[in-house]
């Protein structure tokens, strides 16, 4: 069974930092891209940061210069370092991974269940 599990969310004051982690596990053959998305209260899910298999990265304009995505291929893990957090960054943060698995050999997107990030004083 393949799992994608996020961790590291919590409550932080404006201007603070958090580091999210996302680990993929199970019968994985290969991982293409991994990314972070978020869904603020009452709004639709949006892309936050993305990293491709060759190390390319992309960010939403709203987080450029504040958030950094990184990836440890040996651990099938992606991180999101979030600095200078703002109240508008409050959301449930979801991780996804586009993977080939033993059971599903075509590249398929797998999602985690999300972790809450709240930025408030």
Tab-separated table of N, CA and C in Angstrom:
chain	number	residue	atom	x	y	z
A	1	UNK	N	0.844	-1.185	0.000
A	1	UNK	CA	0.000	0.000	0.000
A	1	UNK	C	0.885	1.242	0.000
A	2	UNK	N	0.551	2.192	-0.853
A	2	UNK	CA	1.332	3.412	-0.970
A	2	UNK	C	0.698	4.501	-0.116
A	3	UNK	N	1.543	5.219	0.595
A	3	UNK	CA	1.059	6.316	1.425
A	3	UNK	C	1.868	7.574	1.180
A	4	UNK	N	1.199	8.705	1.314
A	4	UNK	CA	1.832	10.019	1.303
A	4	UNK	C	1.380	10.710	2.575
A	5	UNK	N	2.321	11.041	3.441
A	5	UNK	CA	1.968	11.542	4.770
A	5	UNK	C	2.699	12.847	5.054
A	6	UNK	N	1.918	13.882	5.371
A	6	UNK	CA	2.487	15.177	5.722
A	6	UNK	C	2.657	15.301	7.228
A	7	UNK	N	3.599	16.149	7.635
A	7	UNK	CA	3.779	16.464	9.053
A	7	UNK	C	4.415	17.842	9.178
A	8	UNK	N	4.332	18.404	10.385
A	8	UNK	CA	5.018	19.658	10.660
A	8	UNK	C	4.136	20.882	10.759
A	9	UNK	N	2.835	20.728	10.554
A	9	UNK	CA	1.953	21.873	10.664
A	9	UNK	C	1.793	22.324	12.108
A	10	UNK	N	1.109	23.445	12.286
A	10	UNK	CA	0.874	23.940	13.621
A	10	UNK	C	0.480	25.396	13.627
A	11	UNK	N	0.524	25.986	14.818
A	11	UNK	CA	0.195	27.392	15.014
A	11	UNK	C	1.479	28.193	15.144
A	12	UNK	N	1.577	29.277	14.391
A	12	UNK	CA	2.779	30.119	14.430
A	12	UNK	C	2.350	31.572	14.335
A	13	UNK	N	3.141	32.448	14.936
A	13	UNK	CA	2.847	33.873	14.878
A	13	UNK	C	3.271	34.467	13.544
A	14	UNK	N	2.644	35.557	13.138
A	14	UNK	CA	3.090	36.224	11.899
A	14	UNK	C	4.575	36.550	11.970
A	15	UNK	N	5.255	36.310	10.851
A	15	UNK	CA	6.690	36.506	10.789
A	15	UNK	C	7.500	35.283	11.171
A	16	UNK	N	6.827	34.265	11.692
A	16	UNK	CA	7.510	33.051	12.109
A	16	UNK	C	7.775	32.087	10.968
A	17	UNK	N	8.309	30.931	11.341
A	17	UNK	CA	8.687	29.914	10.358
A	17	UNK	C	8.146	28.551	10.760
A	18	UNK	N	7.916	27.724	9.755
A	18	UNK	CA	7.559	26.322	9.938
A	18	UNK	C	8.210	25.528	8.824
A	19	UNK	N	8.478	24.268	9.124
A	19	UNK	CA	8.990	23.362	8.101
A	19	UNK	C	8.055	22.165	8.006
A	20	UNK	N	7.478	21.982	6.829
A	20	UNK	CA	6.622	20.833	6.577
A	20	UNK	C	7.429	19.725	5.926
A	21	UNK	N	7.063	18.496	6.254
A	21	UNK	CA	7.680	17.325	5.632
A	21	UNK	C	6.588	16.460	5.022
A	22	UNK	N	6.955	15.757	3.966
A	22	UNK	CA	6.026	14.840	3.309
A	22	UNK	C	6.813	13.624	2.854
A	23	UNK	N	6.411	12.468	3.344
A	23	UNK	CA	7.110	11.231	3.010
A	23	UNK	C	6.189	10.294	2.252
A	24	UNK	N	6.699	9.771	1.154
A	24	UNK	CA	5.992	8.745	0.389
A	24	UNK	C	6.578	7.389	0.765
A	25	UNK	N	5.707	6.406	0.956
A	25	UNK	CA	6.185	5.081	1.357
A	25	UNK	C	5.330	4.006	0.706
A	26	UNK	N	5.855	2.795	0.730
A	26	UNK	CA	5.141	1.670	0.144
A	26	UNK	C	5.897	1.100	-1.032
A	27	UNK	N	5.168	0.416	-1.884
A	27	UNK	CA	5.777	-0.292	-3.015
A	27	UNK	C	5.998	0.659	-4.198
A	28	UNK	N	6.915	1.612	-3.994
A	28	UNK	CA	7.190	2.646	-4.991
A	28	UNK	C	8.274	2.187	-5.946
A	29	UNK	N	8.049	2.397	-7.237
A	29	UNK	CA	9.078	2.082	-8.225
A	29	UNK	C	9.866	3.347	-8.559
A	30	UNK	N	9.173	4.442	-8.773
A	30	UNK	CA	9.870	5.700	-9.013
A	30	UNK	C	8.921	6.860	-8.752
A	31	UNK	N	9.530	8.002	-8.411
A	31	UNK	CA	8.758	9.219	-8.180
A	31	UNK	C	9.169	10.254	-9.208
A	32	UNK	N	8.210	10.848	-9.860
A	32	UNK	CA	8.492	11.901	-10.821
A	32	UNK	C	8.521	13.232	-10.074
A	33	UNK	N	7.413	13.844	-9.907
A	33	UNK	CA	7.365	15.146	-9.238
A	33	UNK	C	6.714	15.023	-7.864
A	34	UNK	N	7.030	16.012	-7.026
A	34	UNK	CA	6.387	16.143	-5.726
A	34	UNK	C	6.043	17.605	-5.531
A	35	UNK	N	4.966	17.871	-4.830
A	35	UNK	CA	4.567	19.260	-4.680
A	35	UNK	C	3.732	19.506	-3.452
A	36	UNK	N	3.602	20.783	-3.146
A	36	UNK	CA	2.784	21.226	-2.035
A	36	UNK	C	1.646	22.104	-2.560
A	37	UNK	N	0.468	21.874	-2.031
A	37	UNK	CA	-0.714	22.651	-2.345
A	37	UNK	C	-1.330	23.095	-1.023
A	38	UNK	N	-2.213	24.073	-1.081
A	38	UNK	CA	-2.900	24.488	0.143
A	38	UNK	C	-4.333	24.891	-0.170
A	39	UNK	N	-5.169	24.766	0.832
A	39	UNK	CA	-6.569	25.152	0.695
A	39	UNK	C	-6.940	26.034	1.878
A	40	UNK	N	-6.994	27.352	1.651
A	40	UNK	CA	-7.413	28.270	2.729
A	40	UNK	C	-8.891	28.067	3.049
A	41	UNK	N	-9.334	28.502	4.208
A	41	UNK	CA	-10.749	28.344	4.565
A	41	UNK	C	-11.662	29.000	3.540
A	42	UNK	N	-12.624	28.251	3.046
A	42	UNK	CA	-13.599	28.790	2.104
A	42	UNK	C	-13.100	29.011	0.693
A	43	UNK	N	-11.886	28.553	0.400
A	43	UNK	CA	-11.319	28.775	-0.933
A	43	UNK	C	-10.924	27.449	-1.561
A	44	UNK	N	-10.560	27.510	-2.832
A	44	UNK	CA	-10.167	26.309	-3.551
A	44	UNK	C	-8.685	26.003	-3.302
A	45	UNK	N	-8.338	24.753	-3.549
A	45	UNK	CA	-6.953	24.335	-3.392
A	45	UNK	C	-6.086	25.008	-4.456
A	46	UNK	N	-4.884	25.423	-4.070
A	46	UNK	CA	-3.971	26.099	-4.993
A	46	UNK	C	-2.564	25.531	-4.848
A	47	UNK	N	-1.799	25.600	-5.933
A	47	UNK	CA	-0.421	25.137	-5.905
A	47	UNK	C	0.430	26.122	-5.123
A	48	UNK	N	1.300	25.607	-4.279
A	48	UNK	CA	2.224	26.430	-3.514
A	48	UNK	C	3.640	26.304	-4.057
A	49	UNK	N	4.113	25.073	-4.195
A	49	UNK	CA	5.476	24.832	-4.667
A	49	UNK	C	5.541	23.444	-5.273
A	50	UNK	N	6.483	23.287	-6.199
A	50	UNK	CA	6.553	22.060	-7.001
A	50	UNK	C	8.014	21.768	-7.297
A	51	UNK	N	8.374	20.486	-7.270
A	51	UNK	CA	9.717	20.109	-7.687
A	51	UNK	C	9.640	18.910	-8.611
A	52	UNK	N	10.294	19.014	-9.755
A	52	UNK	CA	10.292	17.950	-10.736
A	52	UNK	C	11.398	16.939	-10.480
A	53	UNK	N	11.420	15.889	-11.268
A	53	UNK	CA	12.374	14.804	-11.057
A	53	UNK	C	13.814	15.246	-11.261
A	54	UNK	N	14.040	16.235	-12.107
A	54	UNK	CA	15.394	16.721	-12.373
A	54	UNK	C	15.800	17.852	-11.450
A	55	UNK	N	14.971	18.144	-10.458
A	55	UNK	CA	15.313	19.181	-9.497
A	55	UNK	C	14.761	20.550	-9.808
A	56	UNK	N	14.005	20.662	-10.876
A	56	UNK	CA	13.404	21.959	-11.178
A	56	UNK	C	12.385	22.314	-10.107
A	57	UNK	N	12.174	23.606	-9.887
A	57	UNK	CA	11.207	24.059	-8.894
A	57	UNK	C	10.340	25.173	-9.462
A	58	UNK	N	9.170	25.329	-8.878
A	58	UNK	CA	8.267	26.399	-9.255
A	58	UNK	C	7.483	26.786	-8.018
A	59	UNK	N	7.133	28.049	-7.924
A	59	UNK	CA	6.441	28.564	-6.757
A	59	UNK	C	5.283	29.448	-7.163
A	60	UNK	N	4.272	29.483	-6.319
A	60	UNK	CA	3.218	30.474	-6.483
A	60	UNK	C	3.812	31.848	-6.223
A	61	UNK	N	3.324	32.846	-6.931
A	61	UNK	CA	3.861	34.207	-6.758
A	61	UNK	C	3.740	34.668	-5.307
A	62	UNK	N	2.702	34.244	-4.637
A	62	UNK	CA	2.429	34.713	-3.279
A	62	UNK	C	3.446	34.216	-2.252
A	63	UNK	N	4.229	33.183	-2.611
A	63	UNK	CA	5.181	32.629	-1.643
A	63	UNK	C	6.638	32.756	-2.094
A	64	UNK	N	6.865	33.267	-3.296
A	64	UNK	CA	8.237	33.409	-3.793
A	64	UNK	C	9.063	34.284	-2.860
A	65	UNK	N	10.264	33.817	-2.563
A	65	UNK	CA	11.140	34.557	-1.664
A	65	UNK	C	10.919	34.243	-0.206
A	66	UNK	N	9.826	33.554	0.130
A	66	UNK	CA	9.535	33.215	1.521
A	66	UNK	C	9.557	31.704	1.758
A	67	UNK	N	9.102	30.932	0.784
A	67	UNK	CA	9.020	29.473	0.922
A	67	UNK	C	10.088	28.824	0.047
A	68	UNK	N	10.613	27.697	0.520
A	68	UNK	CA	11.595	26.929	-0.247
A	68	UNK	C	11.215	25.456	-0.214
A	69	UNK	N	11.119	24.849	-1.394
A	69	UNK	CA	10.842	23.420	-1.492
A	69	UNK	C	12.158	22.684	-1.729
A	70	UNK	N	12.311	21.549	-1.066
A	70	UNK	CA	13.501	20.730	-1.279
A	70	UNK	C	13.095	19.261	-1.208
A	71	UNK	N	13.974	18.415	-1.696
A	71	UNK	CA	13.602	17.006	-1.849
A	71	UNK	C	14.786	16.120	-1.510
A	72	UNK	N	14.517	15.049	-0.786
A	72	UNK	CA	15.515	14.021	-0.487
A	72	UNK	C	15.071	12.759	-1.203
A	73	UNK	N	15.660	12.473	-2.344
A	73	UNK	CA	15.224	11.334	-3.152
A	73	UNK	C	15.473	9.993	-2.448
A	74	UNK	N	16.529	9.930	-1.657
A	74	UNK	CA	16.843	8.683	-0.962
A	74	UNK	C	15.768	8.331	0.065
A	75	UNK	N	15.096	9.356	0.577
A	75	UNK	CA	14.066	9.144	1.591
A	75	UNK	C	12.654	9.298	1.028
A	76	UNK	N	12.548	9.543	-0.289
A	76	UNK	CA	11.223	9.783	-0.904
A	76	UNK	C	10.457	10.858	-0.138
A	77	UNK	N	11.161	11.912	0.212
A	77	UNK	CA	10.601	12.952	1.071
A	77	UNK	C	10.779	14.326	0.428
A	78	UNK	N	9.779	15.167	0.601
A	78	UNK	CA	9.855	16.544	0.147
A	78	UNK	C	9.555	17.446	1.347
A	79	UNK	N	10.231	18.582	1.378
A	79	UNK	CA	10.090	19.517	2.481
A	79	UNK	C	9.605	20.869	1.955
A	80	UNK	N	8.971	21.610	2.844
A	80	UNK	CA	8.594	22.977	2.519
A	80	UNK	C	8.995	23.855	3.700
A	81	UNK	N	10.046	24.639	3.506
A	81	UNK	CA	10.480	25.591	4.521
A	81	UNK	C	9.715	26.886	4.302
A	82	UNK	N	8.968	27.293	5.315
A	82	UNK	CA	8.115	28.476	5.200
A	82	UNK	C	8.617	29.543	6.184
A	83	UNK	N	9.060	30.659	5.644
A	83	UNK	CA	9.559	31.761	6.456
A	83	UNK	C	8.672	32.988	6.265
A	84	UNK	N	8.810	33.939	7.177
A	84	UNK	CA	8.043	35.193	7.091
A	84	UNK	C	6.563	34.913	6.866
A	85	UNK	N	6.022	34.026	7.662
A	85	UNK	CA	4.637	33.616	7.470
A	85	UNK	C	3.667	34.756	7.739
A	86	UNK	N	2.586	34.752	6.979
A	86	UNK	CA	1.548	35.770	7.073
A	86	UNK	C	0.218	35.114	7.411
A	87	UNK	N	-0.708	35.862	7.981
A	87	UNK	CA	-2.026	35.275	8.276
A	87	UNK	C	-2.685	34.663	7.040
A	88	UNK	N	-2.439	35.241	5.877
A	88	UNK	CA	-3.054	34.703	4.657
A	88	UNK	C	-2.426	33.386	4.209
A	89	UNK	N	-1.377	32.948	4.872
A	89	UNK	CA	-0.819	31.622	4.599
A	89	UNK	C	-1.581	30.525	5.351
A	90	UNK	N	-2.511	30.913	6.204
A	90	UNK	CA	-3.309	29.938	6.946
A	90	UNK	C	-4.102	29.072	5.978
A	91	UNK	N	-3.934	27.759	6.117
A	91	UNK	CA	-4.587	26.817	5.205
A	91	UNK	C	-4.271	25.395	5.653
A	92	UNK	N	-4.969	24.458	5.043
A	92	UNK	CA	-4.555	23.060	5.122
A	92	UNK	C	-3.576	22.830	3.969
A	93	UNK	N	-2.413	22.338	4.298
A	93	UNK	CA	-1.366	22.104	3.306
A	93	UNK	C	-1.336	20.627	2.932
A	94	UNK	N	-1.418	20.377	1.629
A	94	UNK	CA	-1.425	19.018	1.106
A	94	UNK	C	-0.171	18.773	0.274
A	95	UNK	N	0.302	17.548	0.351
A	95	UNK	CA	1.437	17.123	-0.468
A	95	UNK	C	0.929	16.157	-1.525
A	96	UNK	N	1.537	16.207	-2.708
A	96	UNK	CA	1.259	15.147	-3.667
A	96	UNK	C	2.544	14.627	-4.273
A	97	UNK	N	2.458	13.420	-4.776
A	97	UNK	CA	3.598	12.787	-5.434
A	97	UNK	C	3.079	12.047	-6.661
A	98	UNK	N	3.748	12.260	-7.778
A	98	UNK	CA	3.415	11.549	-9.013
A	98	UNK	C	4.361	10.355	-9.103
A	99	UNK	N	3.826	9.163	-8.974
A	99	UNK	CA	4.655	7.980	-8.774
A	99	UNK	C	4.223	6.794	-9.627
A	100	UNK	N	5.190	5.941	-9.891
A	100	UNK	CA	4.930	4.596	-10.388
A	100	UNK	C	5.036	3.660	-9.187
A	101	UNK	N	4.108	2.740	-9.067
A	101	UNK	CA	4.193	1.766	-7.985
A	101	UNK	C	4.178	0.358	-8.568
A	102	UNK	N	4.422	-0.614	-7.720
A	102	UNK	CA	4.413	-2.006	-8.171
A	102	UNK	C	3.014	-2.385	-8.657
A	103	UNK	N	1.994	-1.902	-7.962
A	103	UNK	CA	0.612	-2.261	-8.315
A	103	UNK	C	0.100	-1.437	-9.489
A	104	UNK	N	0.470	-0.161	-9.534
A	104	UNK	CA	0.025	0.752	-10.597
A	104	UNK	C	1.267	1.262	-11.322
A	105	UNK	N	1.710	0.610	-12.398
A	105	UNK	CA	2.990	0.940	-13.029
A	105	UNK	C	2.984	2.210	-13.863
A	106	UNK	N	1.826	2.834	-14.066
A	106	UNK	CA	1.793	4.107	-14.769
A	106	UNK	C	1.883	5.240	-13.754
A	107	UNK	N	2.426	6.382	-14.194
A	107	UNK	CA	2.564	7.509	-13.280
A	107	UNK	C	1.179	8.000	-12.852
A	108	UNK	N	0.967	8.025	-11.561
A	108	UNK	CA	-0.310	8.394	-10.969
A	108	UNK	C	-0.059	9.360	-9.822
A	109	UNK	N	-0.992	10.295	-9.622
A	109	UNK	CA	-0.857	11.274	-8.543
A	109	UNK	C	-1.480	10.739	-7.259
A	110	UNK	N	-0.677	10.782	-6.192
A	110	UNK	CA	-1.136	10.370	-4.876
A	110	UNK	C	-1.107	11.581	-3.953
A	111	UNK	N	-2.136	11.716	-3.117
A	111	UNK	CA	-2.270	12.855	-2.215
A	111	UNK	C	-2.205	12.421	-0.757
A	112	UNK	N	-1.632	13.290	0.060
A	112	UNK	CA	-1.715	13.113	1.495
A	112	UNK	C	-3.026	13.664	2.027
A	113	UNK	N	-3.238	13.509	3.328
A	113	UNK	CA	-4.484	13.970	3.944
A	113	UNK	C	-4.412	15.412	4.415
A	114	UNK	N	-3.231	15.992	4.411
A	114	UNK	CA	-3.106	17.401	4.755
A	114	UNK	C	-2.658	17.648	6.182
A	115	UNK	N	-2.069	18.817	6.381
A	115	UNK	CA	-1.667	19.265	7.710
A	115	UNK	C	-2.041	20.733	7.851
A	116	UNK	N	-2.606	21.092	8.986
A	116	UNK	CA	-3.104	22.448	9.196
A	116	UNK	C	-1.966	23.383	9.576
A	117	UNK	N	-1.916	24.528	8.903
A	117	UNK	CA	-0.999	25.612	9.257
A	117	UNK	C	-1.849	26.831	9.587
A	118	UNK	N	-1.678	27.349	10.778
A	118	UNK	CA	-2.414	28.529	11.206
A	118	UNK	C	-1.424	29.616	11.602
A	119	UNK	N	-1.549	30.774	10.979
A	119	UNK	CA	-0.670	31.904	11.273
A	119	UNK	C	-1.521	32.972	11.952
A	120	UNK	N	-1.274	33.165	13.234
A	120	UNK	CA	-2.107	34.084	14.015
A	120	UNK	C	-1.357	34.536	15.254
A	121	UNK	N	-1.635	35.758	15.654
A	121	UNK	CA	-1.052	36.272	16.894
A	121	UNK	C	-1.994	36.031	18.065
